[in-house]
Amino acid sequence: MSSCSATQNTSPHNDAMENSCAASSCCSNKTQSETSTIEDQTSSVSDSMQLSWIITGMDCPSCATKVENAVKNLNGVTQARVTFATERLLVKVENRANISDDILKTIRELGFSVKDDTSSKPAENSFLKKYWRILSLALVMLAAVLIKGTFPVVGDVLFYLATLWGLYPVASKAWQLARNGTPFSIETLMSIAAIGALFLGETVEAAMVLLLFMIGEHMEAFAAGRARQGVQKLMELTPETAFQIDSDGNKTEVSAHTLKPGDIIEILPGSRLPVDGELLTPNVSFDESALTGESVPVEHNSGESVMAGSLSVDRVARFKVISKPGESAVDRIIRLIEEAEERKAPVERFIDAFSHWYTPLMMFMALLVAFVPPLALGEPWVEWIYKALTLLLIACPCALVISTPAAVTSALARASRNGALVKGGAALELLGSVKTVAFDKTGTLTEGKPAVTHITSFGSSTQNPEHEVLRLAAAVESGSTHPLAKAIVARADEMHIGLPVAEEVEAKAGLGVQGLVEGRMVVVGSPRHLQGSIDLIAGAQQKLEQLEEQGNTIAVVTVEGHLVGFIALRDNPRSDAKRAVAALKAMGINSVMLTGDNPRAAAAIASQLGMGYRAGLLPGDKSSEIERLQENGRVAMIGDGINDAPALKTADIGIAMGSGADVALETADCALTHNRVEELADLIGLSRSTMAIIRQNIFLAVGSKAVFLVTTLLGMTGLWVAVLADTGATALVTANALRLLRNRSNNTKKG
């Protein structure tokens, strides 16, 4: 057991025109070579460097803390961080000679290894190195048991030797940990208990304590590996090499990390895409199950973006690289998982703080047990020293400290596998207590693919006035990534309308966009922003209301302040939006749509989905509405645009759609990478299940300690039983936490 002591060019119309920018990749800490003997990525900035290694042998999150503390204490190290989920050590150091050697030496002295540190040795030697000491200890103890009946003295000697054999690595590690800032480790407690038992002549129990301790360590290592499997599989999705096509059509195999945006690559059937790419080959099917959970291959057409890690099912496919090195969709997921460990749940932070004083306190209590009864009451020294040693082993906080991170790690791994990234235990804990979910409309509840349904012109003297309205509007919208702007430009393209160049284009959040077209100021904006121009034209307001009542969003077009027309657009609800709202309602959670769209269009969407709404909101108004909703309990906000960022920050939990703008993803506490809002109910259910398991684990850990504390003081349990109980409790809470990896749907759990 381990001691557990990017600016988007956006057209900001009304909220229905809220930003639903295309997914952009985000940096990751994924290693450049998982198979190298020592992964040492070095970036030199003046006199400082950043180094990175993969560390193996960490059984629980406290192991990460051990490594961090030890490395931080080295001369020349300015910062160190270990991510338990990905087993990565990131170190910022002064640029001095041999500092890498010092770090590696410290890691190995603590009993951990650098990945593939033994790669030059045969595989069987690695296995023997891992299990030799525990197997040999068990064999010596077995021999001692067999001999002791006939030759008691020889049997005792063998138990004595077995104890020393098992004690050496434990005591050595305890000494190194103490030197590097972790004096109150389980290795320290175990060493004191084993040495004390030897002095008392309890050689059998001393050896048994160490054997059970070693078995417990391997059990924790197995559990930790299971909890990390999801992340490790994700890290292995992208291949290390790719076939690059040069300008002459020649194909060369290159390292995937050398690819840059604009490069042309080719993948074969049955191969995975190493980077995010724009498909150049028409009609190719991809297996995206590892990323999206969808078992049915998805067909993509040329021009569409395909995520790294997707597997070509049926044909050779060529791509144009669109992600920078380390910034693919897979890299973004890994980065967020690594960052999540720094955002611990409140209960996790409490237990961490508790463990810092718990072990020293228990050691002090053990001293009192050892000395007070004999000195004050004349009790036998041997009996109370033995009880004190047993108390030391009961004091091991492994089960308690691992109870929360094991559950959180398992939950985060399952969430990422099912298409949801949660930035840490704090967000995971809060999700389960949400009373209201506020939804953005465009791109969140709707598909984010609006289409022009109607064009109305006013007072134009041209032969085709509707075309003129569309031509002017598309000219100023042509540089925007906003869904409504793209729909206007797409309609102009369909009608083969040539677009003039717009100059001095300026966008204003939530209001509209303007620019000079052929020397005239053209404004495309929301009705409320241009209401004055609408009021000047007879019948314009009635036409506006008629279009809005049909569920349309209206873009108003003016030239030099004069109304020239309306462009009506409609965006249909997502196919899963109604199911998401119904699932949340079944969990006792209210849903409300916050939109800047007109009340009539908002009501049409809300009635289809069975939810409440607030319409006509500017970005700042959304934050105010969130604050009002918070009067009735915790609120989660889900959106995808730049306009949503303030509300995402104001809400207790901000949730971004994975295809949203960078600022929304950075601001949010969670992200739905598959862009399916129905996953939200499962995510909340997962949070409730996680907190229930954490409560169960804490009860099991604390309860077992309390029971064996009493039985020890009453003389009913001894050293080996205490270790067995601690190992059992640790295994039990870990196994309980691993249940979260198997459960896939919790949206009916009320918690």
XYZ file of C-alpha atoms in Angstrom:
751
model
C 0.000 0.000 0.000
C 1.230 3.438 -0.798
C 1.341 6.174 1.714
C -1.949 7.843 1.355
C -1.081 10.357 4.157
C -8.233 32.003 -30.311
C -10.221 34.885 -31.402
C -13.154 33.992 -33.670
C -14.526 36.370 -36.346
C -18.094 36.371 -35.153
C -21.290 38.077 -36.117
C -22.900 38.902 -32.776
C -26.576 39.322 -33.562
C -29.228 38.567 -30.965
C -28.822 35.428 -28.875
C -30.334 33.311 -31.599
C -27.348 34.557 -33.518
C -25.107 33.605 -30.631
C -21.749 32.204 -31.427
C -21.540 28.569 -32.325
C -18.025 28.585 -33.597
C -16.431 25.530 -35.137
C -14.449 23.304 -32.841
C -10.882 24.367 -32.452
C -8.254 22.181 -30.946
C -6.582 22.812 -27.689
C -3.109 21.994 -26.435
C -2.353 18.736 -24.729
C 0.443 17.360 -22.649
C 0.499 14.114 -24.577
C 4.020 12.796 -24.799
C 5.873 12.778 -28.042
C 7.097 9.251 -27.604
C 5.413 6.887 -25.198
C 7.884 4.166 -26.141
C 11.165 5.934 -25.568
C 13.333 4.733 -22.699
C 13.228 8.108 -20.991
C 10.734 10.634 -22.230
C 12.533 13.932 -21.926
C 10.799 16.757 -23.710
C 12.892 19.852 -23.170
C 11.985 23.379 -24.083
C 14.589 25.954 -23.180
C 13.505 29.478 -22.355
C 16.548 31.639 -21.533
C 18.033 29.913 -18.450
C 15.093 27.623 -17.609
C 13.823 24.339 -19.026
C 10.759 22.127 -18.836
C 11.328 18.387 -18.550
C 8.805 15.592 -18.779
C 8.821 11.886 -17.924
C 6.375 9.007 -17.607
C 6.550 7.541 -14.070
C 5.467 3.982 -13.325
C 4.689 2.258 -10.035
C 2.313 4.885 -8.591
C -0.473 3.032 -6.803
C -2.615 5.959 -5.659
C -2.686 9.762 -5.948
C -0.584 10.161 -2.811
C 2.282 8.508 -4.691
C 2.140 11.464 -7.056
C 2.453 13.757 -4.047
C 5.503 11.830 -2.845
C 7.273 12.313 -6.161
C 6.271 15.984 -6.323
C 7.584 16.720 -2.827
C 10.859 14.909 -3.448
C 11.544 16.539 -6.817
C 10.572 20.011 -5.548
C 13.246 19.745 -2.859
C 16.029 19.250 -5.419
C 18.384 22.141 -6.051
C 17.481 23.871 -9.299
C 13.869 22.664 -9.494
C 11.411 25.561 -9.579
C 8.181 23.611 -10.128
C 7.081 19.964 -10.242
C 3.711 18.393 -10.946
C 2.704 14.757 -11.290
C -0.555 13.768 -12.973
C -1.704 10.442 -11.559
C -4.181 9.700 -14.372
C -1.541 9.924 -17.112
C 1.503 9.091 -14.921
C 3.277 12.227 -16.161
C 5.913 14.228 -14.282
C 6.345 17.805 -15.515
C 9.275 19.725 -14.060
C 10.463 23.289 -14.548
C 14.151 23.582 -13.743
C 17.118 25.876 -13.947
C 19.347 25.118 -16.888
C 22.211 23.372 -15.137
C 24.236 20.265 -15.805
C 23.109 16.847 -14.529
C 19.763 18.047 -13.219
C 17.975 15.338 -15.224
C 20.200 12.710 -13.639
C 19.410 14.057 -10.167
C 15.675 13.887 -10.832
C 15.858 10.338 -12.194
C 17.977 9.238 -9.258
C 15.450 10.669 -6.807
C 12.563 8.946 -8.582
C 14.297 5.579 -8.419
C 15.305 6.040 -4.776
C 11.622 6.485 -3.946
C 10.898 3.099 -5.508
C 9.345 4.355 -8.733
C 10.561 3.907 -12.287
C 10.672 5.811 -15.527
C 8.582 4.139 -18.233
C 10.507 1.484 -20.164
C 13.426 1.989 -17.786
C 14.016 -1.761 -18.063
C 13.169 -2.055 -21.734
C 16.605 -3.389 -22.577
C 16.029 -6.395 -20.323
C 14.008 -9.474 -21.220
C 10.322 -9.288 -20.341
C 10.581 -12.135 -17.871
C 13.224 -10.261 -15.861
C 10.790 -7.384 -15.466
C 8.178 -9.796 -14.105
C 10.682 -11.400 -11.725
C 11.880 -8.015 -10.545
C 8.330 -7.030 -9.751
C 7.342 -10.148 -7.811
C 10.611 -11.757 -6.710
C 10.770 -10.249 -3.240
C 7.181 -11.049 -2.325
C 7.488 -14.613 -3.680
C 10.791 -15.238 -1.923
C 9.424 -13.801 1.337
C 6.418 -16.107 1.135
C 8.667 -19.130 0.422
C 10.968 -18.389 3.356
C 7.960 -17.972 5.651
C 6.488 -21.243 4.398
C 9.793 -22.987 5.094
C 9.870 -21.451 8.563
C 6.364 -22.713 9.324
C 7.269 -26.246 8.198
C 10.514 -26.335 10.167
C 9.355 -24.553 13.324
C 7.376 -27.539 14.593
C 10.460 -29.779 14.552
C 13.246 -27.239 15.012
C 11.752 -24.210 16.807
C 15.013 -22.251 16.944
C 15.698 -22.701 13.217
C 12.120 -21.691 12.458
C 12.465 -18.521 14.525
C 15.727 -17.670 12.770
C 14.076 -18.100 9.374
C 11.196 -15.823 10.416
C 13.760 -13.303 11.663
C 15.622 -13.430 8.342
C 12.338 -13.223 6.402
C 11.427 -10.085 8.331
C 14.775 -8.453 7.569
C 14.429 -9.455 3.904
C 10.990 -7.887 3.676
C 11.902 -4.908 5.846
C 14.913 -3.716 3.847
C 13.060 -2.180 0.839
C 10.285 -0.807 3.057
C 12.646 0.843 5.512
C 14.851 2.158 2.695
C 11.853 3.773 1.041
C 10.692 5.204 4.374
C 14.128 6.772 4.870
C 14.168 8.286 1.370
C 10.655 9.645 1.825
C 11.570 11.190 5.161
C 14.626 12.825 3.596
C 12.491 14.213 0.781
C 9.684 15.732 2.816
C 7.311 12.831 3.624
C 8.235 11.590 7.123
C 4.822 10.199 8.094
C 4.351 7.599 5.370
C 2.875 4.117 5.616
C 6.406 2.817 4.995
C 7.486 4.609 8.165
C 4.619 3.122 10.171
C 5.274 -0.337 8.757
C 8.987 -0.163 9.496
C 8.445 0.919 13.094
C 5.859 -1.812 13.651
C 8.044 -4.562 12.135
C 11.167 -3.516 14.043
C 9.189 -3.236 17.264
C 7.710 -6.691 16.748
C 11.209 -8.125 16.276
C 12.353 -6.610 19.560
C 9.331 -8.124 21.256
C 10.174 -11.518 19.759
C 7.036 -11.595 17.593
C 8.941 -12.743 14.492
C 5.963 -14.518 12.915
C 3.760 -11.441 13.090
C 6.577 -9.143 11.939
C 7.088 -11.213 8.790
C 3.341 -11.557 8.210
C 2.876 -7.776 8.492
C 5.412 -7.183 5.737
C 4.003 -9.930 3.488
C 0.470 -8.553 3.762
C 1.780 -5.046 3.152
C 3.466 -6.116 -0.095
C 0.350 -7.949 -1.260
C -1.679 -4.829 -0.520
C 0.692 -2.715 -2.611
C 0.158 -4.953 -5.634
C -3.595 -4.865 -5.118
C -3.499 -1.071 -5.158
C -1.291 -1.082 -8.263
C -3.828 -3.297 -10.048
C -6.709 -1.038 -9.027
C -4.813 2.086 -10.094
C -4.129 0.516 -13.476
C -7.821 -0.238 -13.948
C -8.744 3.339 -13.081
C -6.201 4.678 -15.600
C -7.130 2.316 -18.436
C -9.552 4.722 -20.094
C -6.985 7.513 -20.209
C -4.195 5.211 -21.366
C -6.328 3.833 -24.205
C -7.065 7.397 -25.238
C -3.354 8.223 -25.277
C -2.719 5.227 -27.532
C -5.360 6.197 -30.122
C -3.132 8.291 -32.365
C -0.280 6.588 -34.256
C 3.276 7.873 -33.963
C 3.862 8.004 -37.736
C 1.958 9.133 -40.827
C 2.313 8.981 -44.602
C 2.904 12.503 -45.883
C 2.208 13.400 -49.537
C 4.485 16.022 -51.075
C 3.686 18.425 -53.931
C 4.855 15.833 -56.487
C 2.572 13.151 -55.069
C 5.373 11.174 -53.421
C 4.530 9.381 -50.200
C 6.945 9.432 -47.224
C 6.535 8.027 -43.728
C 7.206 10.757 -41.156
C 6.753 11.294 -37.431
C 3.224 12.474 -36.700
C 4.656 15.169 -34.415
C 6.337 16.889 -37.363
C 3.042 17.464 -39.191
C 1.773 21.029 -39.391
C -1.441 22.614 -40.675
C -1.669 22.456 -44.439
C 0.319 19.229 -44.851
C -1.318 16.465 -46.912
C -1.366 12.963 -45.416
C -2.835 9.602 -46.349
C -4.154 6.783 -44.155
C -4.941 3.226 -45.157
C -8.089 1.221 -44.356
C -7.841 -0.014 -40.778
C -5.505 2.829 -39.787
C -6.176 5.722 -37.445
C -5.824 9.413 -38.157
C -2.853 10.832 -36.168
C -4.063 14.465 -36.247
C -7.243 16.409 -36.859
C -7.742 16.693 -40.610
C -9.948 18.039 -43.352
C -11.045 15.134 -45.524
C -10.035 15.439 -49.184
C -11.394 12.062 -50.320
C -15.174 11.896 -50.825
C -17.457 9.495 -48.974
C -15.188 7.739 -46.476
C -16.581 5.875 -43.463
C -14.828 6.187 -40.101
C -15.093 4.214 -36.891
C -15.203 6.938 -34.207
C -16.331 4.660 -31.367
C -13.161 5.190 -29.325
C -13.913 8.907 -29.212
C -17.692 9.135 -29.380
C -18.921 5.755 -28.172
C -20.952 5.306 -31.379
C -20.491 1.759 -32.680
C -21.843 2.528 -36.185
C -19.238 3.963 -38.602
C -19.895 7.536 -39.695
C -19.600 8.563 -43.356
C -17.813 11.844 -44.034
C -17.681 13.821 -47.262
C -14.791 15.833 -48.628
C -14.352 19.149 -46.861
C -15.543 17.834 -43.486
C -13.322 17.773 -40.408
C -12.408 14.411 -38.878
C -10.999 14.003 -35.377
C -7.639 12.426 -34.611
C -8.003 8.811 -33.524
C -10.765 8.058 -36.047
C -10.253 4.803 -37.959
C -10.775 4.556 -41.710
C -13.129 1.640 -42.319
C -13.420 1.160 -46.051
C -10.869 3.000 -48.179
C -7.638 4.937 -48.504
C -8.258 8.528 -47.421
C -6.295 11.749 -47.839
C -6.461 14.701 -45.467
C -5.217 18.220 -45.075
C -3.814 18.624 -41.555
C -5.733 21.250 -39.555
C -4.287 20.823 -36.043
C -0.910 21.935 -34.762
C 1.385 19.409 -33.016
C -0.078 18.558 -29.629
C -3.396 20.290 -30.371
C -5.613 17.552 -31.812
C -8.990 16.564 -30.370
C -7.348 13.661 -28.512
C -4.647 15.955 -27.129
C -7.305 18.373 -25.902
C -9.110 15.628 -24.017
C -5.884 14.400 -22.395
C -4.919 17.923 -21.416
C -8.247 18.556 -19.730
C -8.004 15.239 -17.872
C -4.543 16.186 -16.592
C -5.741 19.632 -15.533
C -8.735 18.066 -13.803
C -6.558 16.512 -11.096
C -5.600 19.969 -9.870
C -9.257 20.830 -9.208
C -10.086 18.546 -6.310
C -13.525 18.090 -4.842
C -14.092 19.814 -1.471
C -14.397 16.439 0.240
C -11.125 15.375 -1.397
C -9.333 18.522 -0.197
C -10.681 17.940 3.301
C -9.409 14.366 3.412
C -6.005 15.469 2.082
C -5.752 18.060 4.848
C -7.035 15.552 7.395
C -4.379 13.000 6.445
C -1.564 15.489 7.085
C -2.285 15.668 10.797
C -4.047 12.311 11.223
C -0.902 10.130 10.992
C 1.249 12.248 13.355
C -1.667 12.332 15.805
C -2.031 8.555 15.707
C 1.715 8.137 16.226
C 1.434 10.365 19.277
C -1.484 8.292 20.534
C 0.582 5.141 20.019
C 3.300 6.614 22.210
C 0.736 7.328 24.917
C -0.578 3.756 24.670
C 2.964 2.399 24.950
C 4.061 4.475 27.957
C 1.086 5.710 29.992
C -0.415 2.383 31.176
C 2.959 0.883 32.237
C 4.164 4.076 33.922
C 0.897 5.251 35.464
C -0.844 1.946 36.173
C 1.986 -0.545 36.347
C 0.721 -2.521 33.360
C 3.084 -4.907 31.531
C 5.398 -3.097 29.110
C 5.414 -5.830 26.463
C 1.625 -5.979 26.260
C 1.141 -2.217 25.797
C 4.076 -1.748 23.444
C 2.552 -4.503 21.295
C -0.806 -2.696 21.363
C 0.934 0.557 20.425
C 2.590 -1.115 17.446
C -0.768 -2.523 16.338
C -2.270 0.940 16.714
C 0.404 2.289 14.363
C -0.726 -0.093 11.653
C -4.369 0.720 12.256
C -3.364 4.376 11.899
C -2.437 3.819 8.242
C -4.770 6.191 6.359
C -4.515 4.363 3.027
C -8.141 3.264 2.817
C -9.409 6.693 3.854
C -7.164 8.732 1.584
C -7.694 6.556 -1.479
C -11.476 6.396 -0.938
C -12.171 9.712 -2.687
C -9.535 9.955 -5.470
C -10.200 6.358 -6.536
C -13.872 7.194 -7.039
C -13.160 10.551 -8.694
C -10.548 9.075 -11.052
C -12.889 6.254 -12.045
C -15.751 8.683 -12.623
C -13.633 11.067 -14.702
C -12.347 8.162 -16.800
C -15.879 6.903 -17.440
C -17.124 10.393 -18.227
C -14.350 10.981 -20.790
C -15.047 7.593 -22.368
C -18.718 8.532 -22.740
C -18.056 11.946 -24.222
C -17.919 14.327 -21.260
C -14.847 16.087 -19.902
C -15.100 17.217 -16.290
C -12.386 19.574 -15.106
C -11.781 18.017 -11.719
C -13.476 16.598 -8.687
C -14.842 19.966 -7.581
C -16.993 20.251 -10.702
C -17.948 16.584 -10.473
C -19.165 17.025 -6.900
C -21.197 20.163 -7.682
C -22.939 18.582 -10.678
C -24.908 16.203 -8.496
C -26.477 19.041 -6.502
C -27.707 21.081 -9.485
C -31.372 22.133 -9.250
C -31.686 24.026 -12.543
C -30.005 23.703 -15.937
C -29.963 26.829 -18.115
C -29.507 26.194 -21.839
C -28.251 28.439 -24.584
C -30.417 28.010 -27.701
C -28.416 28.272 -30.909
C -25.993 25.374 -31.317
C -26.942 23.884 -27.936
C -30.651 23.079 -28.019
C -30.751 23.579 -31.771
C -28.567 22.041 -34.456
C -26.685 25.265 -35.048
C -27.361 24.895 -38.778
C -30.005 27.517 -39.546
C -31.309 28.032 -43.065
C -32.850 31.055 -44.754
C -36.613 30.522 -45.034
C -37.857 33.885 -46.327
C -36.582 37.257 -47.569
C -38.702 40.406 -47.417
C -37.659 43.673 -49.090
C -38.874 47.237 -48.463
C -38.694 50.104 -50.919
C -36.001 48.712 -53.225
C -36.121 49.974 -56.827
C -34.024 47.129 -58.210
C -35.443 44.498 -60.552
C -34.967 41.726 -57.965
C -35.211 43.374 -54.517
C -34.928 40.133 -52.487
C -31.629 39.357 -54.233
C -30.389 42.853 -53.409
C -31.197 42.435 -49.703
C -29.392 39.094 -49.632
C -26.411 40.446 -51.619
C -25.808 43.321 -49.202
C -26.282 41.214 -46.089
C -24.012 38.411 -47.327
C -21.299 40.939 -48.196
C -20.884 42.118 -44.573
C -21.405 38.599 -43.170
C -18.930 36.841 -45.491
C -16.065 36.834 -42.971
C -18.073 35.534 -40.011
C -18.176 32.036 -38.492
C -21.538 32.639 -36.818
C -24.167 30.021 -37.823
C -26.715 32.597 -39.012
C -24.090 34.541 -40.917
C -22.884 31.362 -42.592
C -26.487 30.509 -43.520
C -26.961 33.908 -45.194
C -23.716 33.553 -47.162
C -24.588 29.959 -48.100
C -27.985 31.060 -49.481
C -26.249 33.730 -51.579
C -23.885 31.087 -52.945
C -26.806 28.790 -53.791
C -28.407 31.606 -55.778
C -25.056 32.394 -57.485
C -25.103 35.980 -56.283
C -21.772 37.736 -56.677
C -20.734 39.483 -53.461
C -19.069 42.905 -53.350
C -16.201 43.577 -50.975
C -17.192 44.913 -47.551
C -14.830 47.349 -45.850
C -14.466 48.539 -42.245
C -16.516 45.595 -40.989
C -17.306 45.895 -37.284
C -19.200 43.467 -35.022
C -20.944 44.323 -31.762
C -21.826 41.539 -29.329
C -25.524 40.701 -29.298
C -26.428 43.559 -31.636
C -25.175 43.119 -35.168
C -22.474 43.675 -37.752
C -21.878 46.609 -40.071
C -19.590 47.508 -42.977
C -19.159 49.715 -46.021
C -20.470 48.091 -49.202
C -20.042 50.059 -52.424
C -19.590 53.197 -50.332
C -22.804 52.709 -48.320
C -23.065 51.739 -44.645
C -24.864 48.394 -44.432
C -25.998 47.067 -41.048
C -27.263 43.537 -40.370
C -28.587 43.145 -36.852
C -31.290 42.176 -34.439
C -34.757 43.770 -34.554
C -34.347 45.404 -31.161
C -31.072 46.982 -32.262
C -32.670 48.420 -35.412
C -36.194 49.025 -34.111
C -36.035 52.711 -35.047
C -35.554 51.860 -38.724
C -38.385 49.296 -38.584
C -40.829 51.808 -37.119
C -40.301 54.169 -40.066
C -41.776 51.694 -42.582
C -45.525 51.058 -42.534
C -46.387 47.401 -42.110
C -42.811 46.364 -41.304
C -43.556 45.605 -37.651
C -46.562 43.459 -38.555
C -44.480 41.486 -41.083
C -41.749 41.029 -38.487
C -44.178 39.633 -35.927
C -45.744 37.325 -38.513
C -42.354 35.819 -39.396
C -41.361 35.458 -35.736
C -44.602 33.673 -34.861
C -43.598 31.030 -37.410
C -40.498 30.297 -35.302
C -38.074 32.334 -37.403
C -35.152 34.417 -36.251
C -34.998 37.709 -38.127
C -31.914 39.510 -39.399
C -32.776 43.139 -40.176
C -30.875 44.799 -43.056
C -30.493 48.583 -43.304
C -28.582 50.818 -45.723
C -27.552 54.250 -44.462
C -30.078 53.828 -41.652
C -33.003 52.972 -43.951
C -34.721 49.588 -43.690
C -34.283 47.555 -46.894
C -35.421 44.110 -45.777
C -35.769 41.163 -43.418
C -34.006 37.821 -43.724
C -35.852 35.087 -41.849
C -33.903 32.035 -40.650
C -34.943 28.941 -38.757
C -32.816 26.528 -36.727
C -34.400 23.184 -35.827
C -34.024 21.608 -32.351
C -31.448 18.862 -31.902
C -32.864 15.371 -32.156
C -31.755 14.604 -28.594
C -32.774 17.906 -26.968
C -36.283 16.808 -26.022
C -34.959 13.571 -24.491
C -32.396 15.558 -22.512
C -35.029 17.874 -21.020
C -37.300 14.926 -20.189
C -34.440 13.024 -18.506
C -33.533 16.050 -16.388
C -37.173 16.498 -15.384
C -37.287 12.846 -14.271
C -34.320 13.592 -12.007
C -36.128 16.547 -10.415
C -34.096 19.157 -12.306
C -35.714 22.182 -13.972
C -34.668 23.271 -17.474
C -34.827 26.809 -18.830
C -33.697 28.272 -22.153
C -31.845 31.595 -22.043
C -31.846 33.311 -25.417
C -31.505 36.713 -26.977
C -33.900 35.646 -29.700
C -37.355 37.180 -29.944
C -39.978 35.822 -27.522
C -42.158 34.355 -30.297
C -39.323 32.280 -31.833
C -38.146 31.280 -28.351
C -41.641 30.159 -27.361
C -41.886 27.990 -30.483
C -38.679 26.121 -29.604
C -39.426 25.893 -25.868
C -42.899 24.456 -26.442
C -41.472 21.711 -28.660
C -38.975 20.759 -25.959
C -41.226 21.123 -22.928
C -39.193 23.684 -21.027
C -39.321 27.264 -19.792
C -37.535 30.160 -21.462
C -36.283 33.698 -21.023
C -36.027 35.647 -24.307
C -34.564 38.932 -25.500
C -31.419 38.599 -23.387
C -28.093 40.264 -24.122
C -24.937 38.397 -22.991
C -24.834 40.388 -19.762
C -28.536 39.724 -19.150
C -27.844 35.989 -19.152
C -25.521 36.367 -16.175
C -28.170 38.325 -14.300
C -30.744 35.647 -15.079
C -28.368 32.965 -13.804
C -28.002 34.870 -10.533
C -31.790 35.040 -10.198
C -32.104 31.297 -10.780
C -29.421 30.654 -8.159
C -31.797 31.911 -5.494
C -33.541 28.531 -5.758
C -30.417 26.361 -5.735
C -27.344 25.529 -7.744
C -27.486 26.277 -11.479
C -25.627 24.690 -14.379
C -25.306 26.648 -17.634
C -24.647 24.935 -20.959
C -23.643 26.865 -24.075
C -21.198 26.981 -26.946
C -20.515 30.562 -27.985
C -18.347 33.499 -26.996
C -21.534 35.235 -25.832
C -22.091 32.373 -23.384
C -18.774 32.793 -21.557
C -20.012 35.297 -18.914
C -23.000 33.112 -18.052
C -20.846 29.966 -17.948
C -18.597 31.723 -15.448
C -21.504 33.015 -13.351
C -23.204 29.622 -13.053
C -22.206 27.196 -10.325
C -21.241 24.778 -13.101
C -20.444 25.889 -16.660
C -20.827 23.242 -19.370
C -19.578 23.833 -22.918
C -20.521 22.011 -26.079
C -17.400 20.420 -27.554
C -17.857 22.203 -30.885
C -18.048 25.596 -29.225
C -15.741 28.563 -29.177
C -12.367 28.339 -27.428
C -13.362 30.883 -24.784
C -16.459 28.864 -23.891
C -14.400 25.670 -23.529
C -11.786 27.431 -21.402
C -14.381 29.113 -19.172
C -16.532 26.042 -18.615
C -16.078 23.418 -15.888
C -17.226 20.602 -18.197
C -17.415 19.944 -21.924
C -19.655 17.588 -23.889
C -17.192 16.481 -26.557
C -19.772 14.531 -28.575
C -22.122 17.533 -28.773
C -25.091 15.539 -27.445
C -27.048 17.350 -24.751
C -28.742 14.121 -23.670
C -25.389 13.134 -22.112
C -25.942 15.830 -19.500
C -28.436 13.757 -17.518
C -26.041 10.801 -17.456
C -23.258 13.123 -16.312
C -25.343 14.439 -13.415
C -26.335 10.881 -12.564
C -22.657 9.901 -12.584
C -21.919 12.742 -10.175
C -24.613 11.545 -7.788
C -23.353 7.961 -7.974
C -19.793 9.143 -7.358
C -20.722 11.085 -4.250
C -22.734 8.120 -2.952
C -19.722 5.828 -3.421
C -17.417 8.352 -1.753
C -19.713 8.451 1.269
C -19.776 4.643 1.359
C -15.986 4.494 1.111
C -15.441 7.000 3.905
C -17.835 5.054 6.101
C -16.016 1.791 5.358
C -12.579 3.293 5.931
C -13.392 5.171 9.122
C -15.647 2.427 10.437
C -13.005 -0.253 10.064
C -10.445 1.950 11.826
C -12.809 2.561 14.722
C -13.655 -1.138 15.120
C -10.048 -2.307 15.125
C -8.956 0.538 17.384
C -11.335 -0.757 20.033
C -10.443 -4.434 19.506
C -6.726 -3.606 19.695
C -7.019 -1.755 22.996
C -9.063 -4.689 24.326
C -6.316 -7.073 23.250
C -8.545 -8.902 20.757
C -6.523 -8.205 17.576
C -2.811 -8.197 16.815
C -0.365 -6.880 14.252
C -1.105 -9.106 11.289
C -4.864 -8.766 11.731
C -4.470 -4.973 11.747
C -2.549 -5.070 8.456
C -5.017 -7.541 6.968
C -7.884 -5.291 7.994
C -6.217 -2.214 6.516
C -5.397 -4.048 3.274
C -8.922 -5.383 3.104
C -10.445 -1.950 3.663
C -8.195 -0.447 0.982
C -9.118 -3.188 -1.483
C -12.795 -2.830 -0.610
C -13.016 0.942 -1.128
C -11.007 0.654 -4.344
C -13.229 -2.106 -5.728
C -16.277 -0.073 -4.749
C -14.888 2.935 -6.639
C -14.150 0.831 -9.720
C -17.873 0.105 -10.053
C -18.118 3.575 -11.583
C -16.171 2.337 -14.600
C -18.872 -0.215 -15.389
C -22.040 1.814 -14.838
C -23.123 3.557 -18.026
C -26.461 5.153 -17.229
C -27.404 6.832 -13.992
C -29.870 9.404 -15.194
C -32.653 7.937 -13.195
C -30.759 8.026 -9.975
C -32.084 10.752 -7.742
C -29.198 10.638 -5.255
